[in-house]
PDB file of N, CA and C in Angstrom:
ATOM      1  N   MET A   1      -9.340  -7.149  26.234  1.00 65.00           N
ATOM      2  CA  MET A   1      -9.504  -5.956  25.152  1.00 65.00           C
ATOM      3  C   MET A   1     -10.849  -5.168  24.979  1.00 65.00           C
ATOM      4  N   ASP A   2     -10.982  -4.062  25.377  1.00 80.00           N
ATOM      5  CA  ASP A   2     -12.306  -2.907  24.715  1.00 80.00           C
ATOM      6  C   ASP A   2     -12.755  -3.779  23.484  1.00 80.00           C
ATOM      7  N   PRO A   3     -13.885  -4.069  23.534  1.00 81.00           N
ATOM      8  CA  PRO A   3     -14.873  -4.111  22.135  1.00 81.00           C
ATOM      9  C   PRO A   3     -14.363  -2.933  21.220  1.00 81.00           C
ATOM     10  N   SER A   4     -14.617  -2.073  21.553  1.00 85.00           N
ATOM     11  CA  SER A   4     -14.322  -0.976  20.503  1.00 85.00           C
ATOM     12  C   SER A   4     -13.362  -0.711  20.123  1.00 85.00           C
ATOM     13  N   ARG A   5     -12.458  -0.900  20.841  1.00 83.00           N
ATOM     14  CA  ARG A   5     -10.868  -0.679  20.105  1.00 83.00           C
ATOM     15  C   ARG A   5     -10.871  -2.437  19.405  1.00 83.00           C
ATOM     16  N   ARG A   6     -11.139  -3.244  19.642  1.00 84.00           N
ATOM     17  CA  ARG A   6     -10.955  -4.810  18.919  1.00 84.00           C
ATOM     18  C   ARG A   6     -11.747  -4.263  17.400  1.00 84.00           C
ATOM     19  N   THR A   7     -12.357  -3.970  17.274  1.00 87.00           N
ATOM     20  CA  THR A   7     -13.024  -3.376  16.028  1.00 87.00           C
ATOM     21  C   THR A   7     -12.288  -2.306  15.249  1.00 87.00           C
ATOM     22  N   GLN A   8     -12.091  -1.258  15.681  1.00 85.00           N
ATOM     23  CA  GLN A   8     -10.932  -0.356  15.425  1.00 85.00           C
ATOM     24  C   GLN A   8      -9.925  -1.202  14.744  1.00 85.00           C
ATOM     25  N   LEU A   9      -9.171  -1.630  15.494  1.00 80.00           N
ATOM     26  CA  LEU A   9      -8.208  -2.599  14.803  1.00 80.00           C
ATOM     27  C   LEU A   9      -8.353  -3.376  13.488  1.00 80.00           C
ATOM     28  N   ARG A  10      -9.637  -4.196  14.256  1.00 84.00           N
ATOM     29  CA  ARG A  10     -10.087  -4.892  12.814  1.00 84.00           C
ATOM     30  C   ARG A  10     -10.328  -4.320  11.339  1.00 84.00           C
ATOM     31  N   GLU A  11     -10.358  -3.109  11.636  1.00 86.00           N
ATOM     32  CA  GLU A  11     -11.229  -1.829  10.565  1.00 86.00           C
ATOM     33  C   GLU A  11      -9.349  -1.700  10.275  1.00 86.00           C
ATOM     34  N   VAL A  12      -8.628  -1.452  10.884  1.00 81.00           N
ATOM     35  CA  VAL A  12      -7.431  -0.405  10.231  1.00 81.00           C
ATOM     36  C   VAL A  12      -6.656  -1.881   9.363  1.00 81.00           C
ATOM     37  N   LEU A  13      -6.756  -2.925   9.946  1.00 81.00           N
ATOM     38  CA  LEU A  13      -5.906  -4.320   9.153  1.00 81.00           C
ATOM     39  C   LEU A  13      -6.827  -4.738   7.903  1.00 81.00           C
ATOM     40  N   ARG A  14      -7.875  -3.912   8.031  1.00 86.00           N
ATOM     41  CA  ARG A  14      -8.600  -4.608   6.552  1.00 86.00           C
ATOM     42  C   ARG A  14      -8.429  -3.677   5.495  1.00 86.00           C
ATOM     43  N   GLY A  15      -8.461  -2.404   6.126  1.00 85.00           N
ATOM     44  CA  GLY A  15      -7.565  -1.081   4.949  1.00 85.00           C
ATOM     45  C   GLY A  15      -6.274  -1.471   4.655  1.00 85.00           C
ATOM     46  N   ASP A  16      -5.663  -2.417   5.425  1.00 83.00           N
ATOM     47  CA  ASP A  16      -4.108  -2.504   4.888  1.00 83.00           C
ATOM     48  C   ASP A  16      -4.013  -3.936   4.511  1.00 83.00           C
ATOM     49  N   ALA A  17      -5.406  -4.773   4.003  1.00 87.00           N
ATOM     50  CA  ALA A  17      -5.235  -5.829   3.432  1.00 87.00           C
ATOM     51  C   ALA A  17      -4.644  -6.347   2.050  1.00 87.00           C
ATOM     52  N   ASP A  18      -4.431  -5.570   1.147  1.00 89.00           N
ATOM     53  CA  ASP A  18      -3.761  -5.494  -0.077  1.00 89.00           C
ATOM     54  C   ASP A  18      -2.188  -5.874   0.183  1.00 89.00           C
ATOM     55  N   LYS A  19      -1.869  -4.602   0.998  1.00 87.00           N
ATOM     56  CA  LYS A  19      -0.406  -4.671   1.519  1.00 87.00           C
ATOM     57  C   LYS A  19       0.070  -5.462   2.377  1.00 87.00           C
ATOM     58  N   LEU A  20      -0.642  -6.117   3.445  1.00 86.00           N
ATOM     59  CA  LEU A  20      -0.338  -7.497   4.190  1.00 86.00           C
ATOM     60  C   LEU A  20      -0.299  -8.753   2.844  1.00 86.00           C
ATOM     61  N   THR A  21      -0.920  -8.913   1.962  1.00 89.00           N
ATOM     62  CA  THR A  21      -1.111 -10.311   1.517  1.00 89.00           C
ATOM     63  C   THR A  21       0.002  -9.940   0.312  1.00 89.00           C
ATOM     64  N   ALA A  22       0.448  -9.040   0.029  1.00 91.00           N
ATOM     65  CA  ALA A  22       1.581  -8.797  -0.911  1.00 91.00           C
ATOM     66  C   ALA A  22       2.720  -8.975  -0.213  1.00 91.00           C
ATOM     67  N   LEU A  23       3.178  -8.580   1.091  1.00 89.00           N
ATOM     68  CA  LEU A  23       4.091  -8.992   2.086  1.00 89.00           C
ATOM     69  C   LEU A  23       4.133 -10.519   2.196  1.00 89.00           C
ATOM     70  N   ILE A  24       2.790 -10.913   2.425  1.00 90.00           N
ATOM     71  CA  ILE A  24       2.787 -12.457   3.081  1.00 90.00           C
ATOM     72  C   ILE A  24       3.098 -13.585   1.715  1.00 90.00           C
ATOM     73  N   GLU A  25       2.854 -12.788   0.575  1.00 93.00           N
ATOM     74  CA  GLU A  25       3.562 -13.594  -0.778  1.00 93.00           C
ATOM     75  C   GLU A  25       4.613 -13.388  -0.879  1.00 93.00           C
ATOM     76  N   ARG A  26       5.405 -12.228  -0.655  1.00 94.00           N
ATOM     77  CA  ARG A  26       6.679 -12.106  -1.083  1.00 94.00           C
ATOM     78  C   ARG A  26       7.618 -12.747   0.256  1.00 94.00           C
ATOM     79  N   HIS A  27       7.188 -12.971   1.513  1.00 92.00           N
ATOM     80  CA  HIS A  27       8.335 -13.384   2.732  1.00 92.00           C
ATOM     81  C   HIS A  27       7.568 -14.481   3.344  1.00 92.00           C
ATOM     82  N   GLY A  28       6.332 -14.884   3.015  1.00 93.00           N
ATOM     83  CA  GLY A  28       5.914 -16.288   3.906  1.00 93.00           C
ATOM     84  C   GLY A  28       5.225 -15.617   5.002  1.00 93.00           C
ATOM     85  N   THR A  29       4.991 -16.572   5.692  1.00 91.00           N
ATOM     86  CA  THR A  29       4.241 -16.580   7.029  1.00 91.00           C
ATOM     87  C   THR A  29       4.889 -17.600   7.909  1.00 91.00           C
ATOM     88  N   PRO A  30       5.411 -17.600   9.143  1.00 90.00           N
ATOM     89  CA  PRO A  30       4.656 -16.137   9.899  1.00 90.00           C
ATOM     90  C   PRO A  30       5.383 -14.752   9.325  1.00 90.00           C
ATOM     91  N   LEU A  31       4.876 -14.047   9.806  1.00 85.00           N
ATOM     92  CA  LEU A  31       5.740 -12.361   9.443  1.00 85.00           C
ATOM     93  C   LEU A  31       5.082 -11.539  10.267  1.00 85.00           C
ATOM     94  N   LEU A  32       6.083 -11.020  10.905  1.00 80.00           N
ATOM     95  CA  LEU A  32       6.240 -10.019  11.783  1.00 80.00           C
ATOM     96  C   LEU A  32       6.067  -8.647  10.856  1.00 80.00           C
ATOM     97  N   MET A  33       5.437  -7.797  10.845  1.00 79.00           N
ATOM     98  CA  MET A  33       5.043  -6.535  10.324  1.00 79.00           C
ATOM     99  C   MET A  33       5.165  -5.590  11.378  1.00 79.00           C
ATOM    100  N   LEU A  34       6.065  -4.506  11.437  1.00 79.00           N
ATOM    101  CA  LEU A  34       6.876  -3.666  12.492  1.00 79.00           C
ATOM    102  C   LEU A  34       5.937  -2.046  11.748  1.00 79.00           C
ATOM    103  N   ARG A  35       5.390  -1.435  12.547  1.00 81.00           N
ATOM    104  CA  ARG A  35       5.173  -0.032  12.556  1.00 81.00           C
ATOM    105  C   ARG A  35       6.369   0.631  14.035  1.00 81.00           C
ATOM    106  N   PRO A  36       7.361   0.841  13.343  1.00 80.00           N
ATOM    107  CA  PRO A  36       8.426   1.361  14.947  1.00 80.00           C
ATOM    108  C   PRO A  36       7.651   2.808  15.257  1.00 80.00           C
ATOM    109  N   HIS A  37       7.288   3.631  14.356  1.00 82.00           N
ATOM    110  CA  HIS A  37       6.626   4.754  15.107  1.00 82.00           C
ATOM    111  C   HIS A  37       5.469   4.504  15.986  1.00 82.00           C
ATOM    112  N   LEU A  38       4.603   3.272  15.680  1.00 84.00           N
ATOM    113  CA  LEU A  38       3.456   3.438  16.712  1.00 84.00           C
ATOM    114  C   LEU A  38       3.810   2.821  17.593  1.00 84.00           C
ATOM    115  N   VAL A  39       4.993   1.798  17.887  1.00 82.00           N
ATOM    116  CA  VAL A  39       5.794   1.248  18.757  1.00 82.00           C
ATOM    117  C   VAL A  39       5.880   2.685  19.439  1.00 82.00           C
ATOM    118  N   ALA A  40       6.693   3.470  19.537  1.00 82.00           N
ATOM    119  CA  ALA A  40       7.617   4.324  19.962  1.00 82.00           C
ATOM    120  C   ALA A  40       6.323   5.190  20.643  1.00 82.00           C
ATOM    121  N   ARG A  41       5.105   5.433  20.127  1.00 88.00           N
ATOM    122  CA  ARG A  41       4.199   5.902  20.408  1.00 88.00           C
ATOM    123  C   ARG A  41       3.206   5.592  21.518  1.00 88.00           C
ATOM    124  N   ARG A  42       3.531   3.847  21.605  1.00 87.00           N
ATOM    125  CA  ARG A  42       2.680   3.577  22.734  1.00 87.00           C
ATOM    126  C   ARG A  42       3.537   3.438  23.763  1.00 87.00           C
ATOM    127  N   GLN A  43       4.923   3.455  23.609  1.00 86.00           N
ATOM    128  CA  GLN A  43       5.934   3.460  25.142  1.00 86.00           C
ATOM    129  C   GLN A  43       5.761   4.850  25.652  1.00 86.00           C
ATOM    130  N   ARG A  44       5.307   5.723  25.212  1.00 90.00           N
ATOM    131  CA  ARG A  44       5.549   7.499  25.559  1.00 90.00           C
ATOM    132  C   ARG A  44       4.274   7.443  26.070  1.00 90.00           C
ATOM    133  N   GLN A  45       3.362   6.659  25.795  1.00 94.00           N
ATOM    134  CA  GLN A  45       1.713   6.652  26.559  1.00 94.00           C
ATOM    135  C   GLN A  45       1.904   5.833  27.676  1.00 94.00           C
ATOM    136  N   LEU A  46       2.338   4.602  27.394  1.00 93.00           N
ATOM    137  CA  LEU A  46       2.400   3.749  28.865  1.00 93.00           C
ATOM    138  C   LEU A  46       3.373   4.696  29.899  1.00 93.00           C
ATOM    139  N   ALA A  47       4.398   5.173  29.226  1.00 93.00           N
ATOM    140  CA  ALA A  47       5.334   6.268  30.324  1.00 93.00           C
ATOM    141  C   ALA A  47       4.106   7.157  31.139  1.00 93.00           C
ATOM    142  N   GLU A  48       3.684   7.710  30.214  1.00 95.00           N
ATOM    143  CA  GLU A  48       2.788   8.812  31.087  1.00 95.00           C
ATOM    144  C   GLU A  48       1.521   8.412  31.615  1.00 95.00           C
ATOM    145  N   ARG A  49       1.432   7.059  31.668  1.00 95.00           N
ATOM    146  CA  ARG A  49       0.434   6.445  32.440  1.00 95.00           C
ATOM    147  C   ARG A  49       0.724   5.604  33.486  1.00 95.00           C
ATOM    148  N   LEU A  50       1.991   5.787  33.886  1.00 95.00           N
ATOM    149  CA  LEU A  50       2.710   5.134  34.742  1.00 95.00           C
ATOM    150  C   LEU A  50       3.920   6.182  35.471  1.00 95.00           C
ATOM    151  N   PRO A  51       3.187   7.174  35.953  1.00 93.00           N
ATOM    152  CA  PRO A  51       4.251   8.411  36.448  1.00 93.00           C
ATOM    153  C   PRO A  51       4.922   7.512  37.755  1.00 93.00           C
ATOM    154  N   GLY A  52       6.370   7.784  37.863  1.00 94.00           N
ATOM    155  CA  GLY A  52       6.674   7.428  38.812  1.00 94.00           C
ATOM    156  C   GLY A  52       7.619   5.692  38.718  1.00 94.00           C
ATOM    157  N   PHE A  53       7.055   5.372  37.286  1.00 93.00           N
ATOM    158  CA  PHE A  53       7.776   4.096  36.971  1.00 93.00           C
ATOM    159  C   PHE A  53       8.809   4.053  36.109  1.00 93.00           C
ATOM    160  N   SER A  54       9.943   3.476  36.425  1.00 90.00           N
ATOM    161  CA  SER A  54      10.859   3.347  35.112  1.00 90.00           C
ATOM    162  C   SER A  54      10.598   2.258  34.218  1.00 90.00           C
ATOM    163  N   LEU A  55      10.431   2.542  32.820  1.00 87.00           N
ATOM    164  CA  LEU A  55       9.983   1.633  32.186  1.00 87.00           C
ATOM    165  C   LEU A  55      11.571   1.154  31.475  1.00 87.00           C
ATOM    166  N   HIS A  56      11.553  -0.527  31.124  1.00 86.00           N
ATOM    167  CA  HIS A  56      12.789  -0.876  30.706  1.00 86.00           C
ATOM    168  C   HIS A  56      12.471  -1.704  29.475  1.00 86.00           C
ATOM    169  N   TYR A  57      13.481  -1.502  28.592  1.00 80.00           N
ATOM    170  CA  TYR A  57      13.195  -2.101  27.204  1.00 80.00           C
ATOM    171  C   TYR A  57      14.092  -3.403  26.971  1.00 80.00           C
ATOM    172  N   ALA A  58      13.679  -4.778  26.505  1.00 82.00           N
ATOM    173  CA  ALA A  58      14.636  -5.484  26.110  1.00 82.00           C
ATOM    174  C   ALA A  58      15.154  -5.209  24.509  1.00 82.00           C
ATOM    175  N   VAL A  59      15.994  -4.593  24.278  1.00 84.00           N
ATOM    176  CA  VAL A  59      16.914  -4.580  22.766  1.00 84.00           C
ATOM    177  C   VAL A  59      16.533  -5.479  22.325  1.00 84.00           C
ATOM    178  N   LYS A  60      17.017  -6.802  22.740  1.00 84.00           N
ATOM    179  CA  LYS A  60      16.952  -7.528  21.546  1.00 84.00           C
ATOM    180  C   LYS A  60      15.324  -8.334  20.877  1.00 84.00           C
ATOM    181  N   ALA A  61      14.676  -8.093  22.036  1.00 77.00           N
ATOM    182  CA  ALA A  61      13.093  -8.165  21.457  1.00 77.00           C
ATOM    183  C   ALA A  61      12.794  -7.382  20.073  1.00 77.00           C
ATOM    184  N   LEU A  62      13.472  -6.132  19.557  1.00 76.00           N
ATOM    185  CA  LEU A  62      13.289  -5.107  18.735  1.00 76.00           C
ATOM    186  C   LEU A  62      14.441  -4.407  18.528  1.00 76.00           C
ATOM    187  N   PRO A  63      15.325  -4.538  17.973  1.00 82.00           N
ATOM    188  CA  PRO A  63      16.529  -3.559  17.947  1.00 82.00           C
ATOM    189  C   PRO A  63      16.090  -2.476  16.863  1.00 82.00           C
ATOM    190  N   HIS A  64      15.058  -1.892  16.670  1.00 76.00           N
ATOM    191  CA  HIS A  64      14.725  -0.947  15.383  1.00 76.00           C
ATOM    192  C   HIS A  64      15.556   0.270  15.878  1.00 76.00           C
ATOM    193  N   PRO A  65      16.209   1.246  15.375  1.00 81.00           N
ATOM    194  CA  PRO A  65      16.869   2.224  15.572  1.00 81.00           C
ATOM    195  C   PRO A  65      15.597   3.332  16.100  1.00 81.00           C
ATOM    196  N   LEU A  66      14.499   3.592  15.556  1.00 73.00           N
ATOM    197  CA  LEU A  66      13.365   4.482  15.871  1.00 73.00           C
ATOM    198  C   LEU A  66      12.795   3.891  17.045  1.00 73.00           C
ATOM    199  N   VAL A  67      12.848   2.739  17.571  1.00 73.00           N
ATOM    200  CA  VAL A  67      12.179   2.135  18.953  1.00 73.00           C
ATOM    201  C   VAL A  67      13.046   2.622  19.981  1.00 73.00           C
ATOM    202  N   LEU A  68      14.331   1.797  19.475  1.00 78.00           N
ATOM    203  CA  LEU A  68      15.779   2.376  20.614  1.00 78.00           C
ATOM    204  C   LEU A  68      15.677   3.919  21.093  1.00 78.00           C
ATOM    205  N   SER A  69      15.333   4.693  19.931  1.00 76.00           N
ATOM    206  CA  SER A  69      15.812   6.291  20.621  1.00 76.00           C
ATOM    207  C   SER A  69      14.264   6.430  21.150  1.00 76.00           C
TER     208      SER A  69
END
């Protein structure tokens, strides 16, 4: 991973630290926190960068309606 991207992600997580702590206290660990709009955005970016390829998605992995749309 690009070191500058890693730093950027670390800063985002630090900004959400209070929310993440509350979720962990409520649900325990391990905890999967999903941001479906980001998953959908990343899929669009990947499709744009791989023209001519068909992307397939395993619904079982993440059956959120926004991701599936």
